[in-house]
Amino acid sequence: MVLNKPSIYVTRKIPKIGLELLSSHCDITVHEGAEPPDHKKILSNIQGKDGLLCMLTDKIDAEIMNASRKLKVISSFSVGVDHIDISQATKMGIYVTHTPGVLTNATADLAFALMISAARRIPEGDENIRNNNWKGGWSPDMLLGEGVYGKTLGIIGLGRIGSALAERASGFKMKILYNNRKRSRSKEKKLNAEYRSLEDLLKESDFISLHVPLTVETHHLIDNQKLKKMKRNAILVNTSRGQIVDENDLVDTLEEGLISGAGIDVFSSEPLPRDSRISKLKNVVLTPHIGSATHHTRNLMSEISVRNLLKVLKGENPFYLFNPEVMKVKSLSSIKMF
Ligand code: DGY
């Protein structure tokens, strides 16, 4: 019998499937606004809560964690957890869960779409028609771009999403190069991928797609020095996190025509400021952080993030625990609320 229902703060209205499941077991407070709650709002709403279901737009720091002495679990509706102070959570015995796996295909699809879109200048063509600038019909030199079929794709980070991108690229008979913290012979075999040092990958690839998490090591991994190593006709794709690329260096490189283009879904500041330099460029395709934005995927993220949270409160292993070291600080059995 549940004596006190767990009390949970949910920082955005997530798809119904998760909210209904959560409210059948817990008392929930949901932030209803179209914009994310600010730090102050999270601070006041987290008080007295057993669990937090948050988004990548919420900065979850020590101050927030300390605001509820009862906080047991932070479940993020995302695969990336760079918005959460993980070491602080672990120190405090707070379980942090996330949603990898379910968004792999959606994100790999978008990375591939950005690659083709930038290479074939699809948004420029679309804009051309909508602005009534398509004069004279078909033309031998209108909107010439780059081909994708048979080209070389360099994947930085051959995890779930990077591997799913490699699978798609094999249908386009692309040569697949990869760089990863750890080399994996089994993945090389399975995906027909060749390992390269970062420097060689940058030099040899026609397309480069980023699939590493944002950490201290990957912050500005792609900067002026690295961009200069890329081919002049190369295209950079980023569906991971904006801060992995030095955005100012990327804009300078694109303005100088040192690489051909870019397809970017994530930015160093989101939403992109009105006066951002990158949105003024012709040779980029931009999307507003929509890698996982399919109905199917967001429903799955909703369900998994809720199930992760409920599992912890039931004293069971969650599906995706990001900080397993926390178990040494606080056992699941000591958390069990129902
Ligand atoms: C994530 O989950 O980290 C993606 O960036 C958005 O779904």
Coordinates of C-alpha atoms and ligand atoms in Angstrom, one line a residue:
M1 CA 0.0 0.0 0.0
V2 CA 1.3 3.4 -0.9
L3 CA 1.1 5.7 2.1
N4 CA 2.5 8.9 0.5
K5 CA 2.5 9.1 -3.2
P6 CA 5.8 10.3 -4.5
S7 CA 5.8 13.9 -5.5
I8 CA 7.3 14.8 -8.9
Y9 CA 8.1 18.0 -10.8
V10 CA 8.0 17.8 -14.6
T11 CA 9.5 20.7 -16.3
R12 CA 7.6 20.5 -19.6
K13 CA 4.4 19.0 -20.9
I14 CA 5.7 15.7 -22.3
P15 CA 3.6 13.4 -24.5
K16 CA 0.4 12.0 -22.8
I17 CA 1.6 8.4 -22.6
G18 CA 4.3 9.3 -20.0
L19 CA 2.2 11.9 -18.1
E20 CA -0.7 9.5 -17.7
L21 CA 1.6 6.7 -16.5
L22 CA 3.3 9.1 -14.1
S23 CA 0.1 10.6 -12.6
S24 CA -1.3 7.1 -12.0
H25 CA 1.5 6.5 -9.4
C26 CA 2.6 10.0 -8.3
D27 CA 1.4 13.5 -7.4
I28 CA 2.8 15.6 -10.3
T29 CA 3.4 19.3 -10.9
V30 CA 3.8 20.0 -14.6
H31 CA 5.3 23.3 -15.9
E32 CA 2.7 24.3 -18.5
G33 CA 4.4 27.1 -20.4
A34 CA 5.6 27.0 -24.0
E35 CA 9.0 28.2 -22.8
P36 CA 11.2 26.3 -20.4
P37 CA 11.0 27.3 -16.7
D38 CA 13.9 29.5 -15.6
H39 CA 16.3 28.5 -12.8
K40 CA 14.3 30.4 -10.2
K41 CA 11.1 28.6 -11.2
I42 CA 12.7 25.2 -11.0
L43 CA 14.2 26.1 -7.6
S44 CA 10.8 27.0 -6.2
N45 CA 9.0 24.0 -7.7
I46 CA 11.5 21.3 -6.8
Q47 CA 11.0 21.9 -3.0
G48 CA 9.7 18.8 -1.3
K49 CA 9.8 16.7 -4.4
D50 CA 11.0 13.1 -4.6
G51 CA 11.7 13.2 -8.3
L52 CA 12.5 15.6 -11.2
L53 CA 11.6 14.9 -14.8
C54 CA 13.6 17.5 -16.7
M55 CA 14.6 18.5 -20.3
L56 CA 17.9 19.3 -21.8
T57 CA 16.9 23.0 -21.6
D58 CA 17.0 22.9 -17.8
K59 CA 20.3 23.5 -16.0
I60 CA 20.2 21.2 -13.0
D61 CA 23.0 22.2 -10.7
A62 CA 23.9 21.8 -7.0
E63 CA 21.6 24.6 -5.9
I64 CA 18.6 22.8 -7.5
M65 CA 19.5 19.5 -6.0
N66 CA 20.0 21.0 -2.6
A67 CA 16.6 22.6 -2.7
S68 CA 14.8 19.4 -2.0
R69 CA 16.1 17.2 0.7
K70 CA 13.9 14.4 -0.5
L71 CA 15.2 14.3 -4.1
K72 CA 16.0 10.8 -5.2
V73 CA 15.9 10.7 -8.9
I74 CA 16.5 13.1 -11.9
S75 CA 15.1 11.6 -15.0
S76 CA 16.1 13.4 -18.2
F77 CA 13.8 13.4 -21.3
S78 CA 17.0 13.3 -23.4
V79 CA 20.0 11.2 -24.2
G80 CA 22.5 14.0 -23.5
V81 CA 22.9 14.9 -19.8
D82 CA 25.4 17.8 -20.1
H83 CA 22.7 20.0 -18.5
I84 CA 23.0 18.1 -15.2
D85 CA 25.8 18.3 -12.7
I86 CA 26.4 14.5 -12.6
S87 CA 29.1 14.4 -10.0
Q88 CA 27.1 16.5 -7.6
A89 CA 24.1 14.2 -8.1
T90 CA 26.2 11.1 -7.5
K91 CA 27.7 12.6 -4.4
M92 CA 24.2 13.3 -3.1
G93 CA 23.0 9.8 -3.9
I94 CA 20.6 11.0 -6.6
Y95 CA 20.0 8.6 -9.4
V96 CA 20.3 10.2 -12.9
T97 CA 18.5 8.5 -15.8
H98 CA 18.2 9.3 -19.5
T99 CA 16.8 8.0 -22.8
P100 CA 19.4 6.6 -25.1
G101 CA 18.5 4.1 -27.8
V102 CA 15.0 5.3 -28.5
L103 CA 16.1 8.4 -30.5
T104 CA 18.9 6.7 -32.4
N105 CA 17.1 6.3 -35.7
A106 CA 15.4 9.7 -35.7
T107 CA 18.7 11.5 -35.1
A108 CA 20.6 9.5 -37.7
D109 CA 17.8 10.2 -40.2
L110 CA 18.2 13.9 -39.5
A111 CA 22.0 13.8 -39.8
F112 CA 21.7 12.1 -43.2
A113 CA 19.0 14.6 -44.3
L114 CA 21.2 17.5 -43.3
M115 CA 24.1 16.0 -45.2
I116 CA 22.1 15.7 -48.5
S117 CA 20.3 18.9 -47.9
A118 CA 23.5 20.9 -47.6
A119 CA 25.2 19.0 -50.4
R120 CA 22.3 19.6 -52.9
R121 CA 21.4 23.0 -51.6
I122 CA 17.8 22.1 -51.1
P123 CA 16.8 25.1 -48.8
E124 CA 18.3 27.5 -51.4
G125 CA 16.2 25.9 -54.1
D126 CA 13.1 26.1 -52.0
E127 CA 13.8 29.8 -51.1
N128 CA 14.4 30.6 -54.7
I129 CA 11.0 29.4 -55.7
R130 CA 9.1 30.9 -52.8
N131 CA 10.7 34.3 -53.4
N132 CA 9.8 34.2 -57.1
N133 CA 13.5 34.1 -58.1
W134 CA 13.3 31.1 -60.4
K135 CA 13.7 32.8 -63.7
G136 CA 14.2 31.2 -67.1
G137 CA 13.3 27.6 -66.1
W138 CA 15.9 24.8 -66.1
S139 CA 19.5 26.1 -66.3
P140 CA 22.8 24.2 -66.8
D141 CA 24.5 26.0 -64.0
M142 CA 21.7 26.7 -61.5
L143 CA 22.3 25.7 -57.8
L144 CA 25.1 23.2 -58.5
G145 CA 26.1 21.3 -55.4
E146 CA 28.0 18.2 -54.3
G147 CA 27.0 14.5 -54.8
V148 CA 26.7 12.2 -51.8
Y149 CA 26.7 8.7 -53.4
G150 CA 30.0 7.0 -53.2
K151 CA 31.7 9.8 -51.2
T152 CA 33.7 9.5 -48.0
L153 CA 31.9 10.0 -44.7
G154 CA 33.9 10.7 -41.6
I155 CA 32.0 9.9 -38.4
I156 CA 33.3 11.3 -35.1
G157 CA 31.9 9.2 -32.4
L158 CA 30.8 5.7 -33.5
G159 CA 28.2 5.1 -30.7
R160 CA 24.5 4.3 -31.3
I161 CA 23.7 7.3 -33.5
G162 CA 27.1 7.3 -35.4
S163 CA 26.6 3.6 -36.2
A164 CA 23.1 4.2 -37.4
L165 CA 24.4 6.9 -39.7
A166 CA 27.0 4.5 -41.0
E167 CA 24.2 2.0 -41.8
R168 CA 22.4 4.6 -43.8
A169 CA 25.6 5.6 -45.6
S170 CA 26.3 2.1 -46.7
G171 CA 23.1 2.2 -48.8
F172 CA 24.7 5.2 -50.6
K173 CA 27.9 3.2 -51.1
M174 CA 29.9 5.7 -49.1
K175 CA 33.4 4.9 -47.7
I176 CA 33.0 5.1 -44.0
L177 CA 35.8 6.4 -41.8
Y178 CA 35.4 6.9 -38.0
N179 CA 37.2 8.2 -35.0
N180 CA 36.3 7.2 -31.5
R181 CA 37.8 7.2 -28.1
K182 CA 38.0 3.5 -28.3
R183 CA 38.7 1.6 -31.5
S184 CA 36.2 -1.2 -32.1
R185 CA 37.3 -4.0 -34.5
S186 CA 33.8 -5.6 -34.3
K187 CA 32.1 -2.4 -35.3
E188 CA 34.6 -1.9 -38.1
K189 CA 33.7 -5.3 -39.5
K190 CA 29.9 -4.9 -39.0
L191 CA 29.7 -1.4 -40.5
N192 CA 32.5 -1.7 -43.0
A193 CA 34.2 1.3 -41.3
E194 CA 37.9 2.2 -41.2
Y195 CA 39.5 3.8 -38.1
R196 CA 41.4 7.1 -38.6
S197 CA 43.1 9.5 -36.3
L198 CA 41.0 12.7 -36.0
E199 CA 43.5 14.5 -38.2
D200 CA 43.4 12.0 -41.0
L201 CA 39.6 11.7 -40.8
L202 CA 39.4 15.5 -41.2
K203 CA 41.7 15.5 -44.2
E204 CA 40.1 12.5 -46.0
S205 CA 36.4 13.0 -45.6
D206 CA 33.9 14.7 -47.9
F207 CA 31.3 14.8 -45.1
I208 CA 32.0 14.9 -41.4
S209 CA 29.2 14.1 -38.9
L210 CA 29.6 14.7 -35.1
H211 CA 28.2 12.1 -32.7
V212 CA 30.1 12.6 -29.4
P213 CA 28.5 13.7 -26.1
L214 CA 29.4 17.2 -24.8
T215 CA 32.1 16.8 -22.1
V216 CA 35.1 18.9 -21.0
E217 CA 37.2 16.9 -23.6
T218 CA 34.8 17.5 -26.5
H219 CA 34.0 21.2 -25.9
H220 CA 35.1 23.0 -29.0
L221 CA 36.6 19.8 -30.4
I222 CA 36.1 21.3 -33.8
D223 CA 37.8 24.7 -33.9
N224 CA 39.7 26.8 -36.4
Q225 CA 42.7 24.4 -36.5
K226 CA 40.5 21.4 -37.2
L227 CA 38.3 23.1 -39.7
K228 CA 41.4 24.2 -41.7
K229 CA 42.4 20.5 -42.1
M230 CA 39.1 19.7 -43.9
K231 CA 38.8 19.5 -47.6
R232 CA 37.6 22.6 -49.4
N233 CA 34.5 20.8 -50.7
A234 CA 33.7 19.2 -47.3
I235 CA 30.4 19.5 -45.4
L236 CA 30.2 19.5 -41.6
V237 CA 27.1 18.1 -39.9
N238 CA 26.3 18.5 -36.3
T239 CA 23.3 16.9 -34.6
S240 CA 25.0 16.4 -31.2
R241 CA 25.6 19.5 -29.1
G242 CA 26.4 23.0 -30.3
Q243 CA 29.4 23.6 -28.0
I244 CA 31.3 20.8 -29.7
V245 CA 32.0 23.2 -32.5
D246 CA 33.5 26.7 -32.0
E247 CA 30.6 28.4 -33.9
N248 CA 32.6 31.6 -34.6
D249 CA 35.4 29.6 -36.1
L250 CA 32.9 27.7 -38.2
V251 CA 31.3 30.8 -39.5
D252 CA 34.7 32.3 -40.3
T253 CA 35.7 29.1 -42.2
L254 CA 32.4 29.1 -44.1
E255 CA 32.6 32.8 -45.0
E256 CA 36.1 32.3 -46.3
G257 CA 35.0 29.4 -48.4
L258 CA 37.5 27.1 -46.8
I259 CA 34.8 24.3 -46.5
S260 CA 31.8 24.0 -48.8
G261 CA 28.9 24.0 -46.3
A262 CA 27.3 22.8 -43.1
G263 CA 24.1 21.2 -41.8
I264 CA 23.6 22.2 -38.2
D265 CA 20.8 21.2 -35.8
V266 CA 22.4 22.3 -32.5
F267 CA 23.9 25.6 -31.5
S268 CA 26.1 27.1 -28.8
S269 CA 23.2 29.2 -27.7
E270 CA 19.6 27.9 -28.2
P271 CA 17.4 29.4 -29.4
L272 CA 19.7 30.9 -31.9
P273 CA 20.0 34.7 -31.2
R274 CA 18.4 36.9 -33.8
D275 CA 21.7 38.5 -34.8
S276 CA 23.6 35.2 -35.0
R277 CA 26.2 35.2 -37.7
I278 CA 25.5 31.6 -38.8
S279 CA 21.9 32.3 -39.9
K280 CA 23.2 34.9 -42.4
L281 CA 25.1 32.4 -44.4
K282 CA 23.8 30.8 -47.6
N283 CA 25.9 27.7 -47.5
V284 CA 24.4 26.3 -44.3
V285 CA 21.2 24.3 -43.6
L286 CA 19.9 25.0 -40.1
T287 CA 17.2 23.1 -38.1
P288 CA 16.1 24.0 -34.5
H289 CA 17.4 21.0 -32.5
I290 CA 14.9 18.5 -33.9
G291 CA 17.1 15.4 -34.1
S292 CA 14.6 13.3 -32.0
A293 CA 11.5 15.2 -33.1
T294 CA 9.3 12.5 -34.5
H295 CA 5.9 11.6 -33.0
H296 CA 7.0 8.0 -32.4
T297 CA 10.4 8.9 -30.8
R298 CA 9.0 11.6 -28.5
N299 CA 6.3 9.2 -27.3
L300 CA 9.0 6.6 -26.6
M301 CA 11.1 9.3 -24.8
S302 CA 8.1 10.2 -22.7
E303 CA 7.4 6.6 -21.7
I304 CA 11.0 5.6 -21.0
S305 CA 11.8 8.7 -19.0
V306 CA 8.8 8.1 -16.8
R307 CA 9.5 4.3 -16.5
N308 CA 13.1 5.1 -15.5
L309 CA 11.9 7.4 -12.8
L310 CA 9.2 5.0 -11.5
K311 CA 11.7 2.1 -11.4
V312 CA 14.1 4.1 -9.2
L313 CA 11.3 5.0 -6.8
K314 CA 10.2 1.3 -6.7
G315 CA 13.7 0.4 -5.7
E316 CA 14.4 -1.3 -9.0
N317 CA 17.2 -0.9 -11.6
P318 CA 16.1 1.8 -14.1
F319 CA 16.4 1.0 -17.9
Y320 CA 19.1 3.6 -18.4
L321 CA 21.0 4.8 -15.4
F322 CA 23.7 7.4 -16.3
N323 CA 25.6 7.4 -12.9
P324 CA 25.8 3.7 -11.8
E325 CA 28.4 4.8 -9.2
V326 CA 25.5 6.3 -7.2
M327 CA 24.6 2.8 -6.1
K328 CA 27.6 2.9 -3.8
V329 CA 26.4 6.1 -2.2
K330 CA 22.7 5.1 -1.8
S331 CA 21.2 1.7 -2.5
L332 CA 18.0 1.3 -4.5
S333 CA 16.4 -0.6 -1.6
S334 CA 16.8 2.4 0.7
I335 CA 15.0 4.6 -1.9
K336 CA 12.0 2.3 -2.5
M337 CA 8.8 4.3 -2.0
F338 CA 6.3 1.7 -3.3
Ligands
DGY1 C1 18.9 14.6 -26.6 O1 18.1 13.8 -26.3 O2 20.0 14.8 -26.0 C2 18.7 15.3 -28.0 O3 19.6 16.3 -28.2 C3 17.3 15.8 -28.1 O4 16.4 14.8 -28.1

